[in-house]
GROMACS .gro file of N, CA and C in nm:
model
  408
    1UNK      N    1  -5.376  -3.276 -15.368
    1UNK     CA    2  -5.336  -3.144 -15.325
    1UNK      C    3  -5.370  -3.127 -15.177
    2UNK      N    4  -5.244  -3.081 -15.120
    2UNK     CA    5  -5.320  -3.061 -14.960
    2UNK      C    6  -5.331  -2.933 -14.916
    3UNK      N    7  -5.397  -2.860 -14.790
    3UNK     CA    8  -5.382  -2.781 -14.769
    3UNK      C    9  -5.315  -2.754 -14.643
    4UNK      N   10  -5.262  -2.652 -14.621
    4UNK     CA   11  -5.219  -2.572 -14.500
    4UNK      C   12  -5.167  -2.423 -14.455
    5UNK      N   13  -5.188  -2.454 -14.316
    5UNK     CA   14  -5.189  -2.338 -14.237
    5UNK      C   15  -5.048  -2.295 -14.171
    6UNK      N   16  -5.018  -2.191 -14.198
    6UNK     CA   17  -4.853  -2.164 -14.149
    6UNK      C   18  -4.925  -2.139 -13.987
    7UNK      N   19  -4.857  -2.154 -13.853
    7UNK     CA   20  -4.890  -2.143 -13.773
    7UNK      C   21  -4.803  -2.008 -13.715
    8UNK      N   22  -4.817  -1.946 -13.592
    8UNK     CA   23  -4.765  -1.842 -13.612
    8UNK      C   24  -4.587  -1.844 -13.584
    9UNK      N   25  -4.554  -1.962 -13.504
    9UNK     CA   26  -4.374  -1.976 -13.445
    9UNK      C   27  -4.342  -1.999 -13.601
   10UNK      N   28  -4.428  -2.083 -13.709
   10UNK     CA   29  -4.336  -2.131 -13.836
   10UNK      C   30  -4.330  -2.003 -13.934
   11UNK      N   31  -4.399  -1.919 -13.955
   11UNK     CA   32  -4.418  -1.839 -13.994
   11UNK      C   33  -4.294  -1.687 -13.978
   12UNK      N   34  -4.283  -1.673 -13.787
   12UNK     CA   35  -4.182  -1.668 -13.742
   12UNK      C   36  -4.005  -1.707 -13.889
   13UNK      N   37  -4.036  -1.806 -13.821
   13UNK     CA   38  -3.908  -1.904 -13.882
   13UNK      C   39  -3.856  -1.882 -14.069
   14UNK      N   40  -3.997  -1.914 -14.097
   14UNK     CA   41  -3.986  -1.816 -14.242
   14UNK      C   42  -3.913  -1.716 -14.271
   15UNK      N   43  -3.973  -1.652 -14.211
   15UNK     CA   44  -3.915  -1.511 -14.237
   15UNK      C   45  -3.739  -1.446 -14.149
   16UNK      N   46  -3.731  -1.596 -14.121
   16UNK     CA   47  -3.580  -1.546 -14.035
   16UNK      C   48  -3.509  -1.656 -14.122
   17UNK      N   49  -3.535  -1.708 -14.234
   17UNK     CA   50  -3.472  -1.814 -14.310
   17UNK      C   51  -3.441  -1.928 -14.272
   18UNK      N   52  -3.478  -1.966 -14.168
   18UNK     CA   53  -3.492  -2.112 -14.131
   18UNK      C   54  -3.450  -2.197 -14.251
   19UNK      N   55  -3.341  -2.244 -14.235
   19UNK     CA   56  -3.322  -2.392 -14.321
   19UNK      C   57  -3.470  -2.483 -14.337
   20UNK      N   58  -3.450  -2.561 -14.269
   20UNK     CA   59  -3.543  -2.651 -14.323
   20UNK      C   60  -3.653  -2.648 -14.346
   21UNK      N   61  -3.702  -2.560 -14.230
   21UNK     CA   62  -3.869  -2.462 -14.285
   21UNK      C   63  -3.867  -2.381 -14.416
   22UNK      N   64  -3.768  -2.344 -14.455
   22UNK     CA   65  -3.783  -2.276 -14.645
   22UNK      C   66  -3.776  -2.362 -14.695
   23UNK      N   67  -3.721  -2.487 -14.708
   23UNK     CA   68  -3.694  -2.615 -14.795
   23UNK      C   69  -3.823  -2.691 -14.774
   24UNK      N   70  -3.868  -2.638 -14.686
   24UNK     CA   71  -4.066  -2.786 -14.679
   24UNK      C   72  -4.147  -2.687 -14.773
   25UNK      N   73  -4.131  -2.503 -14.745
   25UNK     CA   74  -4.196  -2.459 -14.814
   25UNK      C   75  -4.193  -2.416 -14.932
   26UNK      N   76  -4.071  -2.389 -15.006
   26UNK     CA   77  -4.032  -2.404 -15.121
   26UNK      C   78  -4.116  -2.533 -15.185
   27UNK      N   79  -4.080  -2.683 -15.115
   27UNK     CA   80  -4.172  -2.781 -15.177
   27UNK      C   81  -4.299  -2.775 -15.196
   28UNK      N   82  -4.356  -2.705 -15.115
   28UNK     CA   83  -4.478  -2.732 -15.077
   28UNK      C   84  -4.579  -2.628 -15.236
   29UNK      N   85  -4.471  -2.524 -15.253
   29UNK     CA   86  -4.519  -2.426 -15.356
   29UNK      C   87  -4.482  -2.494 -15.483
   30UNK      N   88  -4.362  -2.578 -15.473
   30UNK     CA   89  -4.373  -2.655 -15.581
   30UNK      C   90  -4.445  -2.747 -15.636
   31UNK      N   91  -4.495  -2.834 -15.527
   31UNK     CA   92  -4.604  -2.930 -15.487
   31UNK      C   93  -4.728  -2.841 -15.545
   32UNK      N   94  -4.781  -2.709 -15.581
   32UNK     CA   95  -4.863  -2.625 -15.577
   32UNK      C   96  -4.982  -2.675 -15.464
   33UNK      N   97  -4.944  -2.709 -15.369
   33UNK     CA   98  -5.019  -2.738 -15.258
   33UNK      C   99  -5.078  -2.598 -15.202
   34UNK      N  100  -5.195  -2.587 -15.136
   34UNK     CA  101  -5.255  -2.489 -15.092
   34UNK      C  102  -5.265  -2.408 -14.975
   35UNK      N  103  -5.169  -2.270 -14.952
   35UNK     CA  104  -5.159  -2.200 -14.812
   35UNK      C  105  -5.257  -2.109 -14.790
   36UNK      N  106  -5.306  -2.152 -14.686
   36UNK     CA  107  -5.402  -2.052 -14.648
   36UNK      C  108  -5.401  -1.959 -14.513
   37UNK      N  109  -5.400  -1.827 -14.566
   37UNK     CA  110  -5.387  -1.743 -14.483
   37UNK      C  111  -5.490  -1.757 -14.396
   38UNK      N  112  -5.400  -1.741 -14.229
   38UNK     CA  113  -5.561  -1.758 -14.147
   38UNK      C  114  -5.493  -1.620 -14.082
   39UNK      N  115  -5.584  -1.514 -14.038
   39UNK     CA  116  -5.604  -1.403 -14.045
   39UNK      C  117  -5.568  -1.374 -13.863
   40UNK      N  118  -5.567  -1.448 -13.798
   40UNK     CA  119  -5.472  -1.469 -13.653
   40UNK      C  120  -5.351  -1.449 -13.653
   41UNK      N  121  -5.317  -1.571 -13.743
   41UNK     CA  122  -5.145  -1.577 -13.765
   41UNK      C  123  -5.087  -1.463 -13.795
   42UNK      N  124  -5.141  -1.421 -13.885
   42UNK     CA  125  -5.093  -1.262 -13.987
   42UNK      C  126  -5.094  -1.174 -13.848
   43UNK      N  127  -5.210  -1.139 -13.787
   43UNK     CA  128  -5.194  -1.035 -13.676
   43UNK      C  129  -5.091  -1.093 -13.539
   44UNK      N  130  -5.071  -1.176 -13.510
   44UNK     CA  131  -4.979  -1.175 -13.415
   44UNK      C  132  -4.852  -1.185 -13.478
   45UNK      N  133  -4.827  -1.199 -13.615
   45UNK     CA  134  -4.684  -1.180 -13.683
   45UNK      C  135  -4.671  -1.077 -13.680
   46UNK      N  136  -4.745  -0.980 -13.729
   46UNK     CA  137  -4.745  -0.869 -13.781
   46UNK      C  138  -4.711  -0.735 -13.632
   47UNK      N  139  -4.781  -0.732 -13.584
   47UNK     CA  140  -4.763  -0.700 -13.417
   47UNK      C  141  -4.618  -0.708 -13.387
   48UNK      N  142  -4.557  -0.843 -13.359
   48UNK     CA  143  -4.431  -0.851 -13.324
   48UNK      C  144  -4.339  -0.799 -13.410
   49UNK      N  145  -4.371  -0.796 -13.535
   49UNK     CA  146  -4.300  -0.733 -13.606
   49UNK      C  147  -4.238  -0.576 -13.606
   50UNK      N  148  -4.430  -0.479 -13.587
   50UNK     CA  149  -4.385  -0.354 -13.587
   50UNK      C  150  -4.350  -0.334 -13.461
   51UNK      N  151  -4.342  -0.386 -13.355
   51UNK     CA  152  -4.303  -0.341 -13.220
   51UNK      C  153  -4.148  -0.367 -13.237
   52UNK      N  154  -4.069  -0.473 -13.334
   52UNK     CA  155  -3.957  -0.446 -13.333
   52UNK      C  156  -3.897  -0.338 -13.446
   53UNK      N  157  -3.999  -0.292 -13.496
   53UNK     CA  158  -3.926  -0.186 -13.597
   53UNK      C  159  -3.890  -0.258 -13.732
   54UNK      N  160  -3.918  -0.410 -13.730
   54UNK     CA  161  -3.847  -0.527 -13.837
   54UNK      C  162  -3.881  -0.481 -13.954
   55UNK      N  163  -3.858  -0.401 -14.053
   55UNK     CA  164  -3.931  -0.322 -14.156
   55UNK      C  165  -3.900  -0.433 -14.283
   56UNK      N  166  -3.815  -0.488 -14.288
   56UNK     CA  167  -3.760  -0.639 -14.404
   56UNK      C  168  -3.841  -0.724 -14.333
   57UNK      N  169  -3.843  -0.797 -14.273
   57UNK     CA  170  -3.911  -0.860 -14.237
   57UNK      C  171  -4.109  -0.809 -14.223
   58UNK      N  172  -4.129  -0.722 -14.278
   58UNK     CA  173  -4.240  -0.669 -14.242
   58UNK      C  174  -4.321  -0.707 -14.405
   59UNK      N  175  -4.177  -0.649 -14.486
   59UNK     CA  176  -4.226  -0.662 -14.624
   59UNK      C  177  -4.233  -0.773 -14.664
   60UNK      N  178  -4.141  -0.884 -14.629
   60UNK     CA  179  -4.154  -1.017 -14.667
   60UNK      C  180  -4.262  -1.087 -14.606
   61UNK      N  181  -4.326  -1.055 -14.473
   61UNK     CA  182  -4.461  -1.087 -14.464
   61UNK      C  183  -4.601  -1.084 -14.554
   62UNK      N  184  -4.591  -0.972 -14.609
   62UNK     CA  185  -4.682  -0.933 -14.686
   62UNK      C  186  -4.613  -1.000 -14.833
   63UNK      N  187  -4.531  -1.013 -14.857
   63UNK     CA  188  -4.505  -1.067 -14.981
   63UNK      C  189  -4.564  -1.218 -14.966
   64UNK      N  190  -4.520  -1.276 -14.882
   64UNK     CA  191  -4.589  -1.447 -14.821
   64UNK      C  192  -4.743  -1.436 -14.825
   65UNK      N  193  -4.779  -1.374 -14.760
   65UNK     CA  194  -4.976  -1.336 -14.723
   65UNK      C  195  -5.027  -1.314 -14.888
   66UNK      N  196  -4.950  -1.244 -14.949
   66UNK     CA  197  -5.014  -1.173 -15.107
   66UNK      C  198  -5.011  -1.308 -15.153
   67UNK      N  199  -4.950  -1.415 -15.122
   67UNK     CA  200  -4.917  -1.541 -15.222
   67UNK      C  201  -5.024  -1.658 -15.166
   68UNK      N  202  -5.072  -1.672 -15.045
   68UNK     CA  203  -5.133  -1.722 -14.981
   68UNK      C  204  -5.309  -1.688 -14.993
   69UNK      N  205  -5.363  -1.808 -14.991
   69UNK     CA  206  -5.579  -1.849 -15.025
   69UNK      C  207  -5.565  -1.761 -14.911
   70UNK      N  208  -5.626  -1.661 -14.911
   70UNK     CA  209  -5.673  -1.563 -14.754
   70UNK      C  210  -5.814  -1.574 -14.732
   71UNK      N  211  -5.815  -1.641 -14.644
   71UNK     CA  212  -5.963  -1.676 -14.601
   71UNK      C  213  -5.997  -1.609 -14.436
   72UNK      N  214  -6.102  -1.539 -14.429
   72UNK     CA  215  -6.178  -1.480 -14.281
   72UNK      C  216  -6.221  -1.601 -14.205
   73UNK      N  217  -6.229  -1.547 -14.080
   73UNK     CA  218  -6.302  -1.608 -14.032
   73UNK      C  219  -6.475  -1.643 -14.024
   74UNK      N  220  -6.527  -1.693 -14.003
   74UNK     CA  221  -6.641  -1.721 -14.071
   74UNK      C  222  -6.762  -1.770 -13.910
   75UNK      N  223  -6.878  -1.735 -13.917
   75UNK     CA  224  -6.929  -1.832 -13.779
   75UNK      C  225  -6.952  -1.914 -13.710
   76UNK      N  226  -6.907  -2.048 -13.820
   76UNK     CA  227  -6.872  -2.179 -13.787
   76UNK      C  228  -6.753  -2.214 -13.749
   77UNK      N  229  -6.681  -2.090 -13.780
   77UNK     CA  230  -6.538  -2.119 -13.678
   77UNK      C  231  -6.538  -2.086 -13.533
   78UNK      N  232  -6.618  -1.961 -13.498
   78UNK     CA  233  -6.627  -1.926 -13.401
   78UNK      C  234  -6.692  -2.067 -13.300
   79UNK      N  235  -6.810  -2.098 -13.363
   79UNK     CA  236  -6.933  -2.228 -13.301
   79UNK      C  237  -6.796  -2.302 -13.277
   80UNK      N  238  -6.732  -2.366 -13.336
   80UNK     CA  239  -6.627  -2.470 -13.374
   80UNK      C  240  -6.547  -2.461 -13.242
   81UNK      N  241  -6.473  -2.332 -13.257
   81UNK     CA  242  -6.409  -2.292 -13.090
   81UNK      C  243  -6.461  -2.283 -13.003
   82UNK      N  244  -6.562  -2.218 -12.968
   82UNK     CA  245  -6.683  -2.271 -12.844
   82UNK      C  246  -6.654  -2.375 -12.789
   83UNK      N  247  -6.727  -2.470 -12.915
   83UNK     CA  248  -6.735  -2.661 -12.869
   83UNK      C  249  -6.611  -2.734 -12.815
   84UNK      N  250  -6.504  -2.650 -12.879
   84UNK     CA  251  -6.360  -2.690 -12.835
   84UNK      C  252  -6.281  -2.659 -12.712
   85UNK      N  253  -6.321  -2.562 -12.694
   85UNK     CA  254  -6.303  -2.443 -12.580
   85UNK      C  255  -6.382  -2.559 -12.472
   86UNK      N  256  -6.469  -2.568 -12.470
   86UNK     CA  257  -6.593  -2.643 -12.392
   86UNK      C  258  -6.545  -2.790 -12.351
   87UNK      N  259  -6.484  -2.844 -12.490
   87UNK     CA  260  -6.452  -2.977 -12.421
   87UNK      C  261  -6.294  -3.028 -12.379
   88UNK      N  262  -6.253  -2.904 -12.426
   88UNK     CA  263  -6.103  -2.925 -12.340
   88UNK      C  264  -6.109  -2.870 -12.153
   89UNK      N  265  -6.176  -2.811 -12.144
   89UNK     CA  266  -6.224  -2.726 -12.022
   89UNK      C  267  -6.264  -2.880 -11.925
   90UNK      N  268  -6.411  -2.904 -11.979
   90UNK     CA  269  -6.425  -3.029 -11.912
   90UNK      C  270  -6.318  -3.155 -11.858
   91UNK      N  271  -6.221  -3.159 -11.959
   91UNK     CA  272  -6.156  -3.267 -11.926
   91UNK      C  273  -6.019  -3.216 -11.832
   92UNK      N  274  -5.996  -3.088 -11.806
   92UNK     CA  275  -5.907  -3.025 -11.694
   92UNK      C  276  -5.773  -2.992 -11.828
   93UNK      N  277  -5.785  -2.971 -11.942
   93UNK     CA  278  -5.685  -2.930 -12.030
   93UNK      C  279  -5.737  -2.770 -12.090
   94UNK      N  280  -5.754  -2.687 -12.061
   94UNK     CA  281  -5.780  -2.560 -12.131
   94UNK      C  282  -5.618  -2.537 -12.203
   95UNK      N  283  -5.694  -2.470 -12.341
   95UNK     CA  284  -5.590  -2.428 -12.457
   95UNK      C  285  -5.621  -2.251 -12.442
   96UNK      N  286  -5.531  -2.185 -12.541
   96UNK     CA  287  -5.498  -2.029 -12.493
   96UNK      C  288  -5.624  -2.037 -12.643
   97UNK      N  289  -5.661  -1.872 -12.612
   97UNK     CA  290  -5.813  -1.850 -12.719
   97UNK      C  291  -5.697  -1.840 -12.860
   98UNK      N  292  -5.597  -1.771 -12.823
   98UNK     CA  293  -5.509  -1.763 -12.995
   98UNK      C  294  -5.516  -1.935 -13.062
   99UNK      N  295  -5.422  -2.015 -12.957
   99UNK     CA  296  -5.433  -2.156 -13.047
   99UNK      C  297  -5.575  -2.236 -13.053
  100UNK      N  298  -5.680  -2.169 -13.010
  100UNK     CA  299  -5.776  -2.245 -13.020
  100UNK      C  300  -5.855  -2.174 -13.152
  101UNK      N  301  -5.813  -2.051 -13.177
  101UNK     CA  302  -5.885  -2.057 -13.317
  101UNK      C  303  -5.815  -2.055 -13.404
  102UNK      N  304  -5.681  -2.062 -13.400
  102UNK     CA  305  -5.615  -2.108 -13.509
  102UNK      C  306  -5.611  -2.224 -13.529
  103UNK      N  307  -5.676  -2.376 -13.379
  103UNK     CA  308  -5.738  -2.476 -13.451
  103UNK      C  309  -5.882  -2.487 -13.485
  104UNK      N  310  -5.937  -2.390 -13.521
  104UNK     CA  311  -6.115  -2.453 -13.514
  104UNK      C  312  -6.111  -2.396 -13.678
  105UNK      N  313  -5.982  -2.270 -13.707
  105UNK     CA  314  -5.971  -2.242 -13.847
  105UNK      C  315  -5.937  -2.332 -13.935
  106UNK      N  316  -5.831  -2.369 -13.858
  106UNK     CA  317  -5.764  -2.484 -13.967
  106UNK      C  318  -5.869  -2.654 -14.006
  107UNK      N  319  -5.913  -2.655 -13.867
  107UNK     CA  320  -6.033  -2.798 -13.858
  107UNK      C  321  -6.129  -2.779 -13.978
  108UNK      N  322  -6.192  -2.616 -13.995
  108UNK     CA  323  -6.278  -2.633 -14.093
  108UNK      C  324  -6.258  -2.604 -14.215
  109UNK      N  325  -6.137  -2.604 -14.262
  109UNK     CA  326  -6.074  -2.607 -14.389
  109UNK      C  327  -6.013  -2.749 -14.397
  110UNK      N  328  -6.026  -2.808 -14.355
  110UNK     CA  329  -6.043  -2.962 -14.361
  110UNK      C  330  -5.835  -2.928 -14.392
  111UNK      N  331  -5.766  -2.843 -14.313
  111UNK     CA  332  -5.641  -2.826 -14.339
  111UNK      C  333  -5.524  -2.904 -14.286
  112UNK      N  334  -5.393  -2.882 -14.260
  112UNK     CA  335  -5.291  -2.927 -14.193
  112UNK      C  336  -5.194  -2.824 -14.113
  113UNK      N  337  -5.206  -2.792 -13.990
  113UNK     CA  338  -5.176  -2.717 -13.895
  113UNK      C  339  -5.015  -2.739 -13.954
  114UNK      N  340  -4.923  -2.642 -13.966
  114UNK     CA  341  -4.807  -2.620 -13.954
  114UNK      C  342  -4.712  -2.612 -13.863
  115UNK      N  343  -4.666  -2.626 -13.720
  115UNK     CA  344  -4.637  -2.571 -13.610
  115UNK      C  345  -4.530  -2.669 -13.599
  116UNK      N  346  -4.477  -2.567 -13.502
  116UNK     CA  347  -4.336  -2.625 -13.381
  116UNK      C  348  -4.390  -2.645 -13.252
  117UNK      N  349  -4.471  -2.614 -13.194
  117UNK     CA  350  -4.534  -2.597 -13.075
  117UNK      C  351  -4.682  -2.720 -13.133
  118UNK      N  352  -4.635  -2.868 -13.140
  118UNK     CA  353  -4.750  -2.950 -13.142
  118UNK      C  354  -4.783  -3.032 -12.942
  119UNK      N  355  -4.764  -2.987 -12.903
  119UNK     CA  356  -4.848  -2.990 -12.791
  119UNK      C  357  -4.948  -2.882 -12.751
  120UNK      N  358  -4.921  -2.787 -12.787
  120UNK     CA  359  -5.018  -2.669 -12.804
  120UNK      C  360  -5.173  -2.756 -12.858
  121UNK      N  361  -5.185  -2.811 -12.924
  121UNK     CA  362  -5.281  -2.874 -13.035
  121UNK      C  363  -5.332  -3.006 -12.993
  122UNK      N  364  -5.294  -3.113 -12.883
  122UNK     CA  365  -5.329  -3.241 -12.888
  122UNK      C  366  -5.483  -3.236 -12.837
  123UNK      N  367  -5.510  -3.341 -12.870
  123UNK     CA  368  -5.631  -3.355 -12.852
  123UNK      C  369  -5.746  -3.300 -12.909
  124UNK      N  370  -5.677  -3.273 -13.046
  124UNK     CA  371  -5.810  -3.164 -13.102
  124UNK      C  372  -5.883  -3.219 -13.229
  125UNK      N  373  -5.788  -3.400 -13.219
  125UNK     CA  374  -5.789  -3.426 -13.393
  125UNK      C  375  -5.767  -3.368 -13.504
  126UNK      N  376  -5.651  -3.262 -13.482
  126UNK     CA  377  -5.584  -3.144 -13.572
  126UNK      C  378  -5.525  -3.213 -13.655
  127UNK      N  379  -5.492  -3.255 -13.828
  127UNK     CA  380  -5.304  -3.310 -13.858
  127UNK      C  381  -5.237  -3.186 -13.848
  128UNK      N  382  -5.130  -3.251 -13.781
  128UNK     CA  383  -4.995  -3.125 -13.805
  128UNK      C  384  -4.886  -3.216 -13.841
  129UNK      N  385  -4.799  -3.105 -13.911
  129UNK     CA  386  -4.662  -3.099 -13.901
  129UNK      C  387  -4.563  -3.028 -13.889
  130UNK      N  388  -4.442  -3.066 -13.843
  130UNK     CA  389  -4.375  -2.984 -13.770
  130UNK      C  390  -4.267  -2.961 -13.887
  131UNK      N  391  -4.226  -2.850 -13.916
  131UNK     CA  392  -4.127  -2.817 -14.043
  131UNK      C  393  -4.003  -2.821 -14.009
  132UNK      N  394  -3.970  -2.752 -13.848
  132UNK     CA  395  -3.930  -2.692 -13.771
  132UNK      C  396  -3.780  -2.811 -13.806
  133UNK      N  397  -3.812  -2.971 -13.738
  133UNK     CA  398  -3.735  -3.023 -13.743
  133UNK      C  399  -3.695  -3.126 -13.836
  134UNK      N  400  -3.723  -3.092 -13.983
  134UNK     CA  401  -3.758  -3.206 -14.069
  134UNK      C  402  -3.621  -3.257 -14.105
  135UNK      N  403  -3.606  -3.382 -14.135
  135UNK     CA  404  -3.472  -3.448 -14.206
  135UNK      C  405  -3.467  -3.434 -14.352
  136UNK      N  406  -3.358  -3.422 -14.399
  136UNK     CA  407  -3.364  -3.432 -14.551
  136UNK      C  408  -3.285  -3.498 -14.577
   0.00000   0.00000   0.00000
């Protein structure tokens, strides 16, 4: 059983019916594989949402989240982003604070980052995959 994290562009995509992103996740619920709500994603979906008035799309968010392991953040995520924050800095690569704790969330759920945006993520020893462009 694996787990993962909808990231926030796939999440996006979801909810605008994306072909091939409903077809990984359809599997993935069939697979009864494990989504876990990370509590970032939800607020910057959610945001863009009511600023467009998207009221269907608002409800089908919450229908996705109600179905989804919802897990907080916790203080070893925070420590986690620090250290990460810290050693991307050093090496002249700084990441934005949103994708950096949506990787220090996903790192300590021992999870699989979801995203379209995998350069956002290198160097973090994250797995991802990208739904965005899958073959079938």
């Amino acid at each position: 059983m694996k787990r993962f994290i909808l990231d926030t562009n796939i999440m996006s995509l979801l909810l605008r019916y994306d072909h091939s992103v409903r077809l990984r996740f359809q599997s993935t619920v069939r697979d009864e594989d494990v989504l876990i709500g990370c509590p970032l994603v939800y607020h910057e979906v959610k945001r863009g949402l009511l600023a467009k008035g998207a009221r269907s799309q608002l409800a089908r968010l919450q229908a996705l989240f109600d179905g989804f392991n919802w897990q907080d953040y916790q203080l070893g995520d925070w420590d986690l982003a620090a250290q990460l924050w810290a050693q991307r800095r050093s090496i002249g690569h700084p990441i934005n604070d949103a994708d950096l704790f949506i990787a220090a969330f996903t790192l300590r759920r021992n999870a699989i980052l979801v995203t379209a945006n995998e350069k956002d993520f290198v160097d973090l020893g994250l797995p991802i995959e990208n739904w965005e462009n899958e073959a079938e």
